Amino acid sequence: MFPVQVKEWLSMMRKPHVAWLFLTILALGPLMASAYDADPESKATSTAKVDTGVLDGAPYRVDIPAHWNGDLVMQLHGFEPIGTPRPTPKPLGDEASPFLAAGYALAQSSYASQGWAVDDALRDNERLRAWFVQRHGQPRHTYVVGFSMGGYIVLTSLEHHGQHYDGGLSLCGANVPGTRVFDDILTSVVAFDYFFPRTAGLPPSGLADPAAPALGQMEVMHAVDTALKTDEHAAQLLATHLHVSRERLAGAIGVHYLVLHQMQQRAKGMPVDNRATVYAGFGDDAAFNRGVHRYTGDPQAMRYLAAATSLSGKIHKPLVLQYNHDDFLIPVRYQSVYPAMVQSAHGRAPTVLPSVGEGHCGFAPEQIMQAFQTLTREASGGPTG
């Protein structure tokens, strides 16, 4: 049997913020858009609408409830492994239903590519927002809501296209620059290789080796879980350093392996370099630094990562952040990073809500809507409490 966190992650990957659709564009002339723009109250419709299609390679879905309140939510999904089948059409999932029940229109892009596709996601989401305006008219308010990797795209959307949004909500978001994310991911896998060298079923050259044959995620998680049980002291050192519980450690390392190798594929080379890194927190740090595998980053891949996953902190619209307890993919140490970046950039300070739920993106529908209501109150100038 695989550890609990493996099943949890696989279940999470199938949720609406990481499962999408292939759909068909419908054309419409400008007259209907003009009719919608003329009177915000006319946005309420007698029947629900679903628009589906593909915009520049990115499948999308738009849902407008029968009693539309005139507001739009752009919903951003998280990391989708390269090669994951995309069902056609995508069923509406739990994270979408509460927004529609509350009267909001919902627009979702599947992005033109899979993996850590944050650059495509930013463009595809903005393209879909503009298409919605052309197709259905200008909403009274537009909000951007994202989960996990999609939470990061909420931040970049507010930084680059903030004029189009009334505010953003990042849930369980990877709200740090990508260079830091992948430095930490590399640390995770090289530390595992140091403490558990030549693990059966894994590449003898190490989990991070870009030249090693690609393995399936389940293979990696199973092999990692088996190895961790052979040295609980080393396993606990790893868990403590990665800020995850021991029970979720194999799942975290397995996901890190997958994300790193898929970024190597996307960036066309090793996107991180640890030759000058001085590691601490691994017991005998001197021995660790002598023995840990060092990787030379590919300059072009490193430039791609830095450019595609950068953050400035320059936001001027309301932003609400919320995390989960015991999230094995988003460590607690990330939670203060983006608020500090915003403060340094003299932007509008985000509201950070207390953590709720368990595991990665472990929100109940009512918790999602409570966080969203905090955003809408803040955007309207009301109290957030």
Coordinates of N, CA and C in Angstrom, one line a residue, residues 208-302:
A208 N 17.7 13.9 -8.8 CA 17.7 15.2 -9.5 C 18.4 15.1 -10.8
D209 N 19.1 14.0 -11.1 CA 19.9 13.9 -12.3 C 19.1 14.0 -13.6
P210 N 19.3 15.1 -14.3 CA 18.5 15.3 -15.5 C 18.7 14.3 -16.6
A211 N 19.8 13.5 -16.5 CA 20.1 12.5 -17.6 C 19.5 11.2 -17.2
A212 N 19.0 11.0 -16.0 CA 18.5 9.7 -15.6 C 17.1 9.5 -16.3
P213 N 16.8 8.2 -16.5 CA 15.5 7.9 -17.2 C 14.4 8.4 -16.3
A214 N 13.3 8.9 -16.9 CA 12.2 9.4 -16.2 C 11.4 8.2 -15.6
L215 N 11.0 8.4 -14.3 CA 10.2 7.4 -13.6 C 8.8 7.9 -13.4
G216 N 7.9 7.0 -13.2 CA 6.6 7.3 -12.9 C 6.5 7.8 -11.4
Q217 N 5.6 8.7 -11.2 CA 5.5 9.3 -9.9 C 5.2 8.3 -8.8
M218 N 4.3 7.3 -9.1 CA 4.0 6.3 -8.1 C 5.2 5.4 -7.8
E219 N 6.0 5.1 -8.8 CA 7.3 4.4 -8.6 C 8.2 5.1 -7.6
V220 N 8.3 6.4 -7.8 CA 9.2 7.2 -7.0 C 8.7 7.2 -5.5
M221 N 7.4 7.5 -5.4 CA 6.8 7.6 -4.0 C 7.0 6.3 -3.3
H222 N 6.7 5.2 -4.0 CA 6.8 3.9 -3.3 C 8.2 3.6 -2.9
A223 N 9.2 3.9 -3.8 CA 10.6 3.6 -3.5 C 11.1 4.5 -2.3
V224 N 10.7 5.8 -2.4 CA 11.1 6.7 -1.3 C 10.5 6.3 0.0
D225 N 9.2 5.9 0.0 CA 8.6 5.5 1.3 C 9.3 4.3 1.9
T226 N 9.6 3.3 1.0 CA 10.3 2.1 1.5 C 11.7 2.5 2.1
A227 N 12.4 3.4 1.4 CA 13.8 3.7 1.9 C 13.7 4.5 3.2
L228 N 12.7 5.4 3.4 CA 12.7 6.2 4.6 C 12.5 5.3 5.8
K229 N 11.8 4.2 5.7 CA 11.6 3.3 6.8 C 12.8 2.6 7.3
T230 N 13.9 2.7 6.5 CA 15.1 2.0 6.9 C 16.0 2.8 7.8
D231 N 15.7 4.1 7.9 CA 16.5 5.0 8.8 C 15.6 6.2 9.2
E232 N 14.9 5.9 10.3 CA 13.9 6.9 10.8 C 14.6 8.2 11.3
H233 N 15.8 8.1 11.8 CA 16.5 9.3 12.3 C 16.7 10.2 11.1
A234 N 17.2 9.7 10.0 CA 17.5 10.5 8.8 C 16.1 11.0 8.2
A235 N 15.1 10.1 8.3 CA 13.8 10.6 7.7 C 13.3 11.7 8.5
Q236 N 13.4 11.7 9.9 CA 12.9 12.8 10.7 C 13.7 14.1 10.4
L237 N 15.1 14.0 10.2 CA 15.9 15.1 9.9 C 15.3 15.8 8.6
L238 N 15.0 15.0 7.6 CA 14.5 15.5 6.3 C 13.1 16.1 6.6
A239 N 12.3 15.5 7.3 CA 10.9 16.0 7.5 C 11.0 17.4 8.3
T240 N 11.9 17.5 9.3 CA 12.0 18.7 10.0 C 12.6 19.8 9.1
H241 N 13.5 19.5 8.3 CA 14.1 20.5 7.4 C 13.1 21.0 6.3
L242 N 12.3 20.1 5.8 CA 11.3 20.4 4.8 C 10.0 21.0 5.4
H243 N 9.9 21.0 6.7 CA 8.7 21.5 7.4 C 7.5 20.7 7.0
V244 N 7.6 19.4 6.9 CA 6.5 18.5 6.7 C 6.5 17.5 7.8
S245 N 5.3 16.9 8.0 CA 5.2 15.8 9.0 C 5.9 14.6 8.4
R246 N 6.4 13.7 9.3 CA 7.0 12.5 8.9 C 6.1 11.6 8.0
E247 N 4.8 11.6 8.3 CA 3.9 10.8 7.6 C 3.7 11.3 6.1
R248 N 4.0 12.6 5.9 CA 3.8 13.2 4.5 C 5.1 13.3 3.8
L249 N 6.2 12.9 4.3 CA 7.5 13.1 3.7 C 7.6 12.4 2.4
A250 N 7.3 11.2 2.3 CA 7.4 10.5 1.0 C 6.6 11.2 -0.1
G251 N 5.4 11.6 0.2 CA 4.6 12.3 -0.8 C 5.2 13.6 -1.2
A252 N 5.8 14.3 -0.3 CA 6.5 15.6 -0.6 C 7.7 15.4 -1.5
I253 N 8.5 14.4 -1.2 CA 9.7 14.2 -2.0 C 9.3 13.7 -3.4
G254 N 8.3 12.8 -3.4 CA 7.8 12.3 -4.7 C 7.3 13.4 -5.6
V255 N 6.5 14.3 -5.1 CA 6.0 15.5 -5.9 C 7.2 16.4 -6.3
H256 N 8.2 16.6 -5.4 CA 9.3 17.4 -5.7 C 10.1 16.8 -6.9
Y257 N 10.3 15.5 -6.9 CA 10.9 14.8 -8.0 C 10.2 15.1 -9.3
L258 N 8.9 14.9 -9.3 CA 8.0 15.1 -10.5 C 8.1 16.6 -11.0
V259 N 7.9 17.5 -10.1 CA 7.9 18.9 -10.5 C 9.3 19.4 -11.1
L260 N 10.4 18.9 -10.4 CA 11.7 19.3 -10.9 C 12.0 18.7 -12.3
H261 N 11.7 17.5 -12.5 CA 12.0 16.9 -13.8 C 11.1 17.5 -14.9
Q262 N 9.9 17.8 -14.5 CA 9.0 18.4 -15.6 C 9.5 19.9 -15.8
M263 N 10.0 20.6 -14.9 CA 10.6 21.9 -15.1 C 11.9 21.8 -16.0
Q264 N 12.7 20.7 -15.7 CA 13.8 20.5 -16.6 C 13.4 20.3 -18.0
Q265 N 12.3 19.6 -18.2 CA 11.8 19.4 -19.6 C 11.3 20.7 -20.2
R266 N 10.6 21.5 -19.3 CA 10.1 22.8 -19.8 C 11.2 23.8 -20.1
A267 N 12.2 23.9 -19.2 CA 13.2 24.9 -19.3 C 14.4 24.4 -20.2
K268 N 14.3 23.1 -20.6 CA 15.3 22.5 -21.5 C 16.7 22.5 -20.9
G269 N 16.7 22.1 -19.6 CA 18.0 22.0 -18.9 C 17.8 22.1 -17.4
M270 N 18.8 22.0 -16.6 CA 18.8 22.1 -15.2 C 18.6 23.6 -14.8
P271 N 17.4 23.9 -14.2 CA 17.1 25.3 -13.9 C 17.7 25.9 -12.6
V272 N 18.4 25.0 -11.8 CA 18.9 25.5 -10.5 C 20.4 25.0 -10.4
D273 N 21.1 25.6 -9.6 CA 22.5 25.3 -9.4 C 22.9 25.4 -7.9
N274 N 23.4 24.3 -7.4 CA 23.7 24.3 -5.9 C 25.2 24.1 -5.6
R275 N 26.0 24.5 -6.6 CA 27.5 24.3 -6.4 C 28.0 25.2 -5.2
A276 N 27.4 26.4 -5.0 CA 27.8 27.3 -4.0 C 26.9 27.3 -2.8
T277 N 25.9 26.4 -2.7 CA 25.0 26.4 -1.6 C 25.6 25.8 -0.4
V278 N 25.5 26.5 0.7 CA 26.0 26.0 2.0 C 24.7 25.5 2.8
Y279 N 24.6 24.2 3.0 CA 23.4 23.7 3.6 C 23.6 23.6 5.1
A280 N 22.5 23.8 5.8 CA 22.4 23.7 7.3 C 21.2 23.0 7.7
G281 N 21.2 22.4 8.9 CA 20.0 21.7 9.4 C 19.9 20.3 9.1
F282 N 21.0 19.6 8.7 CA 21.0 18.2 8.4 C 21.9 17.4 9.3
G283 N 22.0 17.8 10.6 CA 22.8 17.0 11.5 C 24.2 17.4 11.4
D284 N 25.1 16.5 10.9 CA 26.5 16.9 10.7 C 26.6 17.6 9.4
D285 N 26.4 19.0 9.5 CA 26.4 19.8 8.3 C 27.7 19.8 7.5
A286 N 28.8 19.7 8.2 CA 30.1 19.7 7.5 C 30.1 18.4 6.6
A287 N 29.7 17.3 7.1 CA 29.7 16.1 6.3 C 28.7 16.1 5.2
F288 N 27.6 16.7 5.5 CA 26.5 16.8 4.5 C 27.0 17.7 3.3
N289 N 27.6 18.8 3.6 CA 28.1 19.7 2.5 C 29.2 19.1 1.7
R290 N 30.0 18.3 2.4 CA 31.1 17.6 1.6 C 30.5 16.5 0.7
G291 N 29.4 15.8 1.2 CA 29.0 14.6 0.5 C 27.8 14.8 -0.4
V292 N 27.0 15.9 -0.3 CA 25.8 16.1 -1.1 C 26.2 16.3 -2.5
H293 N 25.3 15.8 -3.4 CA 25.6 15.9 -4.8 C 25.4 17.4 -5.3
R294 N 26.3 17.9 -6.1 CA 26.3 19.3 -6.6 C 25.9 19.2 -8.1
Y295 N 25.0 20.1 -8.4 CA 24.6 20.2 -9.8 C 24.9 21.6 -10.4
T296 N 25.4 21.5 -11.7 CA 25.6 22.8 -12.4 C 24.4 23.2 -13.2
G297 N 23.9 24.3 -12.9 CA 22.7 24.8 -13.7 C 23.0 25.1 -15.1
D298 N 22.0 24.9 -16.0 CA 22.1 25.3 -17.4 C 21.8 26.8 -17.4
P299 N 22.7 27.7 -17.9 CA 22.4 29.1 -17.9 C 21.1 29.5 -18.6
Q300 N 20.8 28.9 -19.7 CA 19.5 29.2 -20.4 C 18.3 28.8 -19.6
A301 N 18.4 27.6 -19.0 CA 17.3 27.1 -18.2 C 17.1 28.0 -16.9
M302 N 18.2 28.4 -16.4 CA 18.1 29.3 -15.2 C 17.5 30.6 -15.5

